[in-house]
PDB file of C-alpha atoms in Angstrom:
ATOM      1  CA  MET A   1      31.151 -38.567  30.855  1.00  0.00           C
ATOM      2  CA  MET A   2      31.670 -37.908  27.193  1.00  0.00           C
ATOM      3  CA  LYS A   3      28.605 -40.055  26.203  1.00  0.00           C
ATOM      4  CA  TYR A   4      26.251 -37.917  28.458  1.00  0.00           C
ATOM      5  CA  LEU A   5      27.823 -34.685  26.902  1.00  0.00           C
ATOM      6  CA  TYR A   6      27.318 -36.003  23.491  1.00  0.00           C
ATOM      7  CA  SER A   7      23.845 -36.925  24.305  1.00  0.00           C
ATOM      8  CA  ILE A   8      23.061 -33.525  25.562  1.00  0.00           C
ATOM      9  CA  LEU A   9      24.485 -31.760  22.653  1.00  0.00           C
ATOM     10  CA  ILE A  10      22.257 -33.942  20.378  1.00  0.00           C
ATOM     11  CA  VAL A  11      19.039 -33.194  22.188  1.00  0.00           C
ATOM     12  CA  LEU A  12      19.969 -29.384  22.165  1.00  0.00           C
ATOM     13  CA  PHE A  13      20.580 -29.683  18.459  1.00  0.00           C
ATOM     14  CA  ALA A  14      17.311 -31.163  17.918  1.00  0.00           C
ATOM     15  CA  VAL A  15      15.496 -28.632  19.998  1.00  0.00           C
ATOM     16  CA  TYR A  16      17.150 -25.720  18.169  1.00  0.00           C
ATOM     17  CA  THR A  17      16.328 -27.190  14.747  1.00  0.00           C
ATOM     18  CA  PHE A  18      12.614 -27.350  15.716  1.00  0.00           C
ATOM     19  CA  ILE A  19      12.594 -23.701  17.019  1.00  0.00           C
ATOM     20  CA  GLY A  20      14.243 -22.603  13.722  1.00  0.00           C
ATOM     21  CA  CYS A  21      11.289 -24.106  11.777  1.00  0.00           C
ATOM     22  CA  SER A  22       8.348 -22.514  13.367  1.00  0.00           C
ATOM     23  CA  ASP A  23       5.761 -20.873  11.206  1.00  0.00           C
ATOM     24  CA  ASP A  24       6.482 -17.540  12.302  1.00  0.00           C
ATOM     25  CA  ASP A  25       8.595 -16.890   9.439  1.00  0.00           C
ATOM     26  CA  GLU A  26       5.804 -17.181   6.742  1.00  0.00           C
ATOM     27  CA  PRO A  27       4.616 -13.843   5.356  1.00  0.00           C
ATOM     28  CA  ASP A  28       1.546 -12.143   6.976  1.00  0.00           C
ATOM     29  CA  SER A  29      -1.252 -12.541   4.528  1.00  0.00           C
ATOM     30  CA  SER A  30      -2.885  -9.501   5.756  1.00  0.00           C
ATOM     31  CA  SER A  31       0.050  -7.453   4.483  1.00  0.00           C
ATOM     32  CA  THR A  32       0.298  -9.009   1.080  1.00  0.00           C
ATOM     33  CA  SER A  33      -0.266  -6.667  -2.034  1.00  0.00           C
ATOM     34  CA  THR A  34      -1.641  -7.949  -5.206  1.00  0.00           C
ATOM     35  CA  LEU A  35      -1.900  -4.539  -7.032  1.00  0.00           C
ATOM     36  CA  GLU A  36      -1.987  -4.528 -10.922  1.00  0.00           C
ATOM     37  CA  MET A  37      -1.486  -1.935 -13.368  1.00  0.00           C
ATOM     38  CA  ASN A  38      -3.385  -2.480 -16.851  1.00  0.00           C
ATOM     39  CA  GLY A  39      -3.505  -6.045 -15.856  1.00  0.00           C
ATOM     40  CA  VAL A  40       0.212  -6.593 -14.873  1.00  0.00           C
ATOM     41  CA  PRO A  41       1.307  -7.254 -11.418  1.00  0.00           C
ATOM     42  CA  ILE A  42       3.181  -4.475  -9.819  1.00  0.00           C
ATOM     43  CA  LYS A  43       6.054  -5.843  -7.917  1.00  0.00           C
ATOM     44  CA  VAL A  44       7.205  -3.669  -4.921  1.00  0.00           C
ATOM     45  CA  TYR A  45      10.995  -3.435  -4.522  1.00  0.00           C
ATOM     46  CA  SER A  46      11.449  -1.022  -1.880  1.00  0.00           C
ATOM     47  CA  ASN A  47       9.319   0.682   0.795  1.00  0.00           C
ATOM     48  CA  THR A  48       5.721   0.962   1.007  1.00  0.00           C
ATOM     49  CA  ASP A  49       4.888   3.370   4.004  1.00  0.00           C
ATOM     50  CA  GLY A  50       1.845   5.241   5.248  1.00  0.00           C
ATOM     51  CA  GLU A  51       1.147   7.849   7.808  1.00  0.00           C
ATOM     52  CA  TRP A  52      -2.030   7.946   9.855  1.00  0.00           C
ATOM     53  CA  ASP A  53      -2.597  11.668  10.889  1.00  0.00           C
ATOM     54  CA  SER A  54      -5.921  13.015  12.158  1.00  0.00           C
ATOM     55  CA  ARG A  55      -4.822  16.469  11.286  1.00  0.00           C
ATOM     56  CA  ASP A  56      -3.902  15.682   7.685  1.00  0.00           C
ATOM     57  CA  GLY A  57      -5.344  12.434   6.275  1.00  0.00           C
ATOM     58  CA  PHE A  58      -3.750   9.115   5.587  1.00  0.00           C
ATOM     59  CA  ASN A  59      -0.922   9.351   3.247  1.00  0.00           C
ATOM     60  CA  LEU A  60       1.077   6.466   1.506  1.00  0.00           C
ATOM     61  CA  TRP A  61       4.123   5.977  -0.693  1.00  0.00           C
ATOM     62  CA  VAL A  62       5.426   3.288  -2.746  1.00  0.00           C
ATOM     63  CA  ASN A  63       8.846   4.143  -3.259  1.00  0.00           C
ATOM     64  CA  GLY A  64       9.917   1.509  -5.717  1.00  0.00           C
ATOM     65  CA  ALA A  65       7.969  -0.875  -7.964  1.00  0.00           C
ATOM     66  CA  ASP A  66       8.177  -2.416 -11.418  1.00  0.00           C
ATOM     67  CA  VAL A  67       6.233  -0.791 -14.075  1.00  0.00           C
ATOM     68  CA  ILE A  68       4.566  -1.940 -17.452  1.00  0.00           C
ATOM     69  CA  ILE A  69       6.118   0.717 -19.901  1.00  0.00           C
ATOM     70  CA  HIS A  70       9.327   1.535 -18.483  1.00  0.00           C
ATOM     71  CA  ASN A  71      11.924  -0.751 -16.730  1.00  0.00           C
ATOM     72  CA  ASP A  72      13.173   1.652 -14.246  1.00  0.00           C
ATOM     73  CA  GLY A  73      10.212   1.669 -11.801  1.00  0.00           C
ATOM     74  CA  VAL A  74       7.477   3.760 -10.797  1.00  0.00           C
ATOM     75  CA  TYR A  75       6.878   6.112  -7.605  1.00  0.00           C
ATOM     76  CA  ILE A  76       3.119   5.984  -6.312  1.00  0.00           C
ATOM     77  CA  GLN A  77       1.806   8.568  -3.841  1.00  0.00           C
ATOM     78  CA  GLY A  78      -1.685   8.482  -2.392  1.00  0.00           C
ATOM     79  CA  LYS A  79      -3.900  10.171   0.016  1.00  0.00           C
ATOM     80  CA  ILE A  80      -7.186   9.693   1.759  1.00  0.00           C
ATOM     81  CA  SER A  81      -8.281  13.012   2.721  1.00  0.00           C
ATOM     82  CA  ARG A  82     -10.507  13.759   5.942  1.00  0.00           C
ATOM     83  CA  THR A  83     -14.194  14.125   5.745  1.00  0.00           C
ATOM     84  CA  ASP A  84     -15.903  17.302   6.556  1.00  0.00           C
ATOM     85  CA  ASP A  85     -16.913  15.666  10.045  1.00  0.00           C
ATOM     86  CA  ASP A  86     -13.216  14.787  10.335  1.00  0.00           C
ATOM     87  CA  ILE A  87     -12.294  18.423   9.854  1.00  0.00           C
ATOM     88  CA  ARG A  88     -14.904  19.685  12.371  1.00  0.00           C
ATOM     89  CA  ASN A  89     -13.850  17.065  15.046  1.00  0.00           C
ATOM     90  CA  ASN A  90     -10.220  17.142  14.299  1.00  0.00           C
ATOM     91  CA  THR A  91     -10.013  13.349  13.676  1.00  0.00           C
ATOM     92  CA  LEU A  92      -9.571  10.865  10.834  1.00  0.00           C
ATOM     93  CA  THR A  93     -12.452   8.246  10.191  1.00  0.00           C
ATOM     94  CA  ILE A  94     -11.459   5.265   7.786  1.00  0.00           C
ATOM     95  CA  ASN A  95     -13.846   2.324   8.061  1.00  0.00           C
ATOM     96  CA  ILE A  96     -13.638  -1.295   6.787  1.00  0.00           C
ATOM     97  CA  GLY A  97     -15.526  -1.576   3.681  1.00  0.00           C
ATOM     98  CA  GLU A  98     -15.819   2.020   3.089  1.00  0.00           C
ATOM     99  CA  ASP A  99     -15.548   3.296  -0.308  1.00  0.00           C
ATOM    100  CA  VAL A 100     -13.052   6.223  -0.147  1.00  0.00           C
ATOM    101  CA  THR A 101     -12.761   7.035  -3.964  1.00  0.00           C
ATOM    102  CA  ASP A 102     -14.203  10.499  -3.325  1.00  0.00           C
ATOM    103  CA  ARG A 103     -11.431  11.572  -1.062  1.00  0.00           C
ATOM    104  CA  PHE A 104      -8.630   9.452  -2.599  1.00  0.00           C
ATOM    105  CA  SER A 105      -6.000  11.213  -4.623  1.00  0.00           C
ATOM    106  CA  ILE A 106      -3.017   9.579  -6.363  1.00  0.00           C
ATOM    107  CA  LEU A 107       0.200  10.330  -8.236  1.00  0.00           C
ATOM    108  CA  LEU A 108       1.969   7.733 -10.351  1.00  0.00           C
ATOM    109  CA  GLU A 109       5.249   8.916 -11.596  1.00  0.00           C
ATOM    110  CA  TYR A 110       8.176   7.082 -13.415  1.00  0.00           C
ATOM    111  CA  ASN A 111      11.440   7.214 -11.444  1.00  0.00           C
ATOM    112  CA  HIS A 112      13.335   8.941 -14.418  1.00  0.00           C
ATOM    113  CA  GLY A 113      10.660  11.860 -13.876  1.00  0.00           C
ATOM    114  CA  ASP A 114       8.959  11.407 -17.297  1.00  0.00           C
ATOM    115  CA  GLY A 115       5.489  10.172 -17.472  1.00  0.00           C
ATOM    116  CA  TYR A 116       2.941  10.522 -14.787  1.00  0.00           C
ATOM    117  CA  VAL A 117      -0.781  10.416 -13.940  1.00  0.00           C
ATOM    118  CA  THR A 118      -2.536  12.462 -11.349  1.00  0.00           C
ATOM    119  CA  GLY A 119      -5.888  11.871 -10.082  1.00  0.00           C
ATOM    120  CA  TRP A 120      -8.594  12.869  -7.463  1.00  0.00           C
ATOM    121  CA  GLY A 121     -11.843  11.231  -6.422  1.00  0.00           C
ATOM    122  CA  ARG A 122     -14.777  11.453  -8.679  1.00  0.00           C
ATOM    123  CA  ASP A 123     -16.368  14.414  -6.998  1.00  0.00           C
ATOM    124  CA  ASN A 124     -13.288  16.498  -6.214  1.00  0.00           C
ATOM    125  CA  ASN A 125     -13.466  20.039  -7.723  1.00  0.00           C
ATOM    126  CA  ALA A 126      -9.876  19.915  -8.702  1.00  0.00           C
ATOM    127  CA  VAL A 127      -8.605  18.993 -12.212  1.00  0.00           C
ATOM    128  CA  SER A 128      -8.442  15.252 -12.453  1.00  0.00           C
ATOM    129  CA  THR A 129      -7.850  12.599 -14.754  1.00  0.00           C
ATOM    130  CA  TYR A 130     -10.166  10.256 -13.054  1.00  0.00           C
ATOM    131  CA  LEU A 131     -12.420   8.150 -15.207  1.00  0.00           C
ATOM    132  CA  SER A 132     -14.138   5.385 -13.305  1.00  0.00           C
ATOM    133  CA  GLY A 133     -13.683   2.719 -10.560  1.00  0.00           C
ATOM    134  CA  ASN A 134     -13.301   2.534  -6.727  1.00  0.00           C
ATOM    135  CA  VAL A 135     -10.980   2.460  -3.996  1.00  0.00           C
ATOM    136  CA  LYS A 136     -12.232   0.452  -0.833  1.00  0.00           C
ATOM    137  CA  VAL A 137     -10.836  -0.217   2.627  1.00  0.00           C
ATOM    138  CA  LYS A 138     -10.447  -3.978   2.715  1.00  0.00           C
ATOM    139  CA  SER A 139      -8.990  -4.157   5.918  1.00  0.00           C
ATOM    140  CA  ILE A 140      -7.345  -2.135   8.917  1.00  0.00           C
ATOM    141  CA  ASP A 141      -4.985  -3.961  11.413  1.00  0.00           C
ATOM    142  CA  LYS A 142      -4.703  -1.312  14.243  1.00  0.00           C
ATOM    143  CA  THR A 143      -2.477  -3.560  16.134  1.00  0.00           C
ATOM    144  CA  LYS A 144       0.174  -4.386  13.341  1.00  0.00           C
ATOM    145  CA  HIS A 145      -0.490  -0.834  11.676  1.00  0.00           C
ATOM    146  CA  ILE A 146      -1.449  -2.237   8.291  1.00  0.00           C
ATOM    147  CA  LEU A 147      -4.152  -0.589   6.065  1.00  0.00           C
ATOM    148  CA  THR A 148      -5.183  -2.519   2.981  1.00  0.00           C
ATOM    149  CA  LEU A 149      -6.748  -0.842   0.136  1.00  0.00           C
ATOM    150  CA  GLU A 150      -8.718  -2.581  -2.784  1.00  0.00           C
ATOM    151  CA  PHE A 151      -8.681  -0.982  -6.199  1.00  0.00           C
ATOM    152  CA  GLU A 152     -11.610  -1.950  -8.342  1.00  0.00           C
ATOM    153  CA  ASN A 153     -10.852  -0.941 -11.870  1.00  0.00           C
ATOM    154  CA  LEU A 154      -9.648   2.419 -10.545  1.00  0.00           C
ATOM    155  CA  THR A 155      -9.147   4.199 -14.109  1.00  0.00           C
ATOM    156  CA  TYR A 156      -7.311   7.159 -14.982  1.00  0.00           C
ATOM    157  CA  ASP A 157      -6.837   9.061 -18.171  1.00  0.00           C
ATOM    158  CA  SER A 158      -3.180   9.320 -19.400  1.00  0.00           C
ATOM    159  CA  THR A 159      -3.806  10.925 -22.848  1.00  0.00           C
ATOM    160  CA  ASN A 160      -2.370  14.289 -22.009  1.00  0.00           C
ATOM    161  CA  ASP A 161       0.838  12.615 -20.949  1.00  0.00           C
ATOM    162  CA  ASP A 162       3.187  12.522 -24.071  1.00  0.00           C
ATOM    163  CA  ASP A 163       5.584   9.888 -22.231  1.00  0.00           C
ATOM    164  CA  MET A 164       2.699   7.370 -21.741  1.00  0.00           C
ATOM    165  CA  SER A 165       2.248   4.825 -24.482  1.00  0.00           C
ATOM    166  CA  VAL A 166      -1.314   3.947 -23.140  1.00  0.00           C
ATOM    167  CA  ASP A 167      -4.348   6.048 -23.026  1.00  0.00           C
ATOM    168  CA  GLU A 168      -5.716   4.589 -19.702  1.00  0.00           C
ATOM    169  CA  ILE A 169      -4.156   3.517 -16.527  1.00  0.00           C
ATOM    170  CA  VAL A 170      -6.318   0.929 -14.695  1.00  0.00           C
ATOM    171  CA  LEU A 171      -5.447  -0.222 -11.106  1.00  0.00           C
ATOM    172  CA  THR A 172      -6.947  -3.460  -9.683  1.00  0.00           C
ATOM    173  CA  GLY A 173      -6.106  -5.602  -6.720  1.00  0.00           C
ATOM    174  CA  THR A 174      -4.996  -4.839  -3.255  1.00  0.00           C
ATOM    175  CA  LEU A 175      -2.144  -2.733  -1.828  1.00  0.00           C
ATOM    176  CA  ALA A 176      -1.134  -3.445   2.074  1.00  0.00           C
ATOM    177  CA  ILE A 177       0.356  -0.247   3.525  1.00  0.00           C
ATOM    178  CA  PRO A 178       2.201  -0.344   6.865  1.00  0.00           C
ATOM    179  CA  TYR A 179       1.781   2.768   8.548  1.00  0.00           C
ATOM    180  CA  LYS A 180       2.977   4.825  11.465  1.00  0.00           C
ATOM    181  CA  VAL A 181       0.599   6.827  13.580  1.00  0.00           C
ATOM    182  CA  ILE A 182       1.494  10.490  13.794  1.00  0.00           C
ATOM    183  CA  VAL A 183      -1.681  11.762  15.387  1.00  0.00           C
ATOM    184  CA  GLU A 184      -4.543   9.303  16.343  1.00  0.00           C
TER     185      GLU A 184
END
């Protein structure tokens, strides 16, 4: 009897070992960010969140990331505004491959509150530090609720900020943003 009980335990142990080694623990490559600031990778330490809201646009936050000038981190906030058609139709249209630079705004601020860059798209009438580059929608996974933006040398002027030791901030790479839907 003891021999059979021992055999059953060995089989159960083997089954649980293989179940624990499944590949579902691997990170989802669609949600991997490769964002760089002035050629240095930005490591996200805490939440990256987004909100899809047809009444307001797509808002995003990176609440904690390393930064190239200060060691205390940087806060990133961005928004993809609605188009005129979106406003008329009370919708939010964002398409894979779309260049959203004209309706993208950003705030980069050091966590200690000094030093920041703000920018809007190239055709926005507001005061902006935008110089050049693009932001494109790389992918949208509506099942997992992940929107990935691709930054193509998106460049902002930081010369008016006394706390910045560089004249330009250049963003390259991708930023995967898990989001929740507020209003579809």
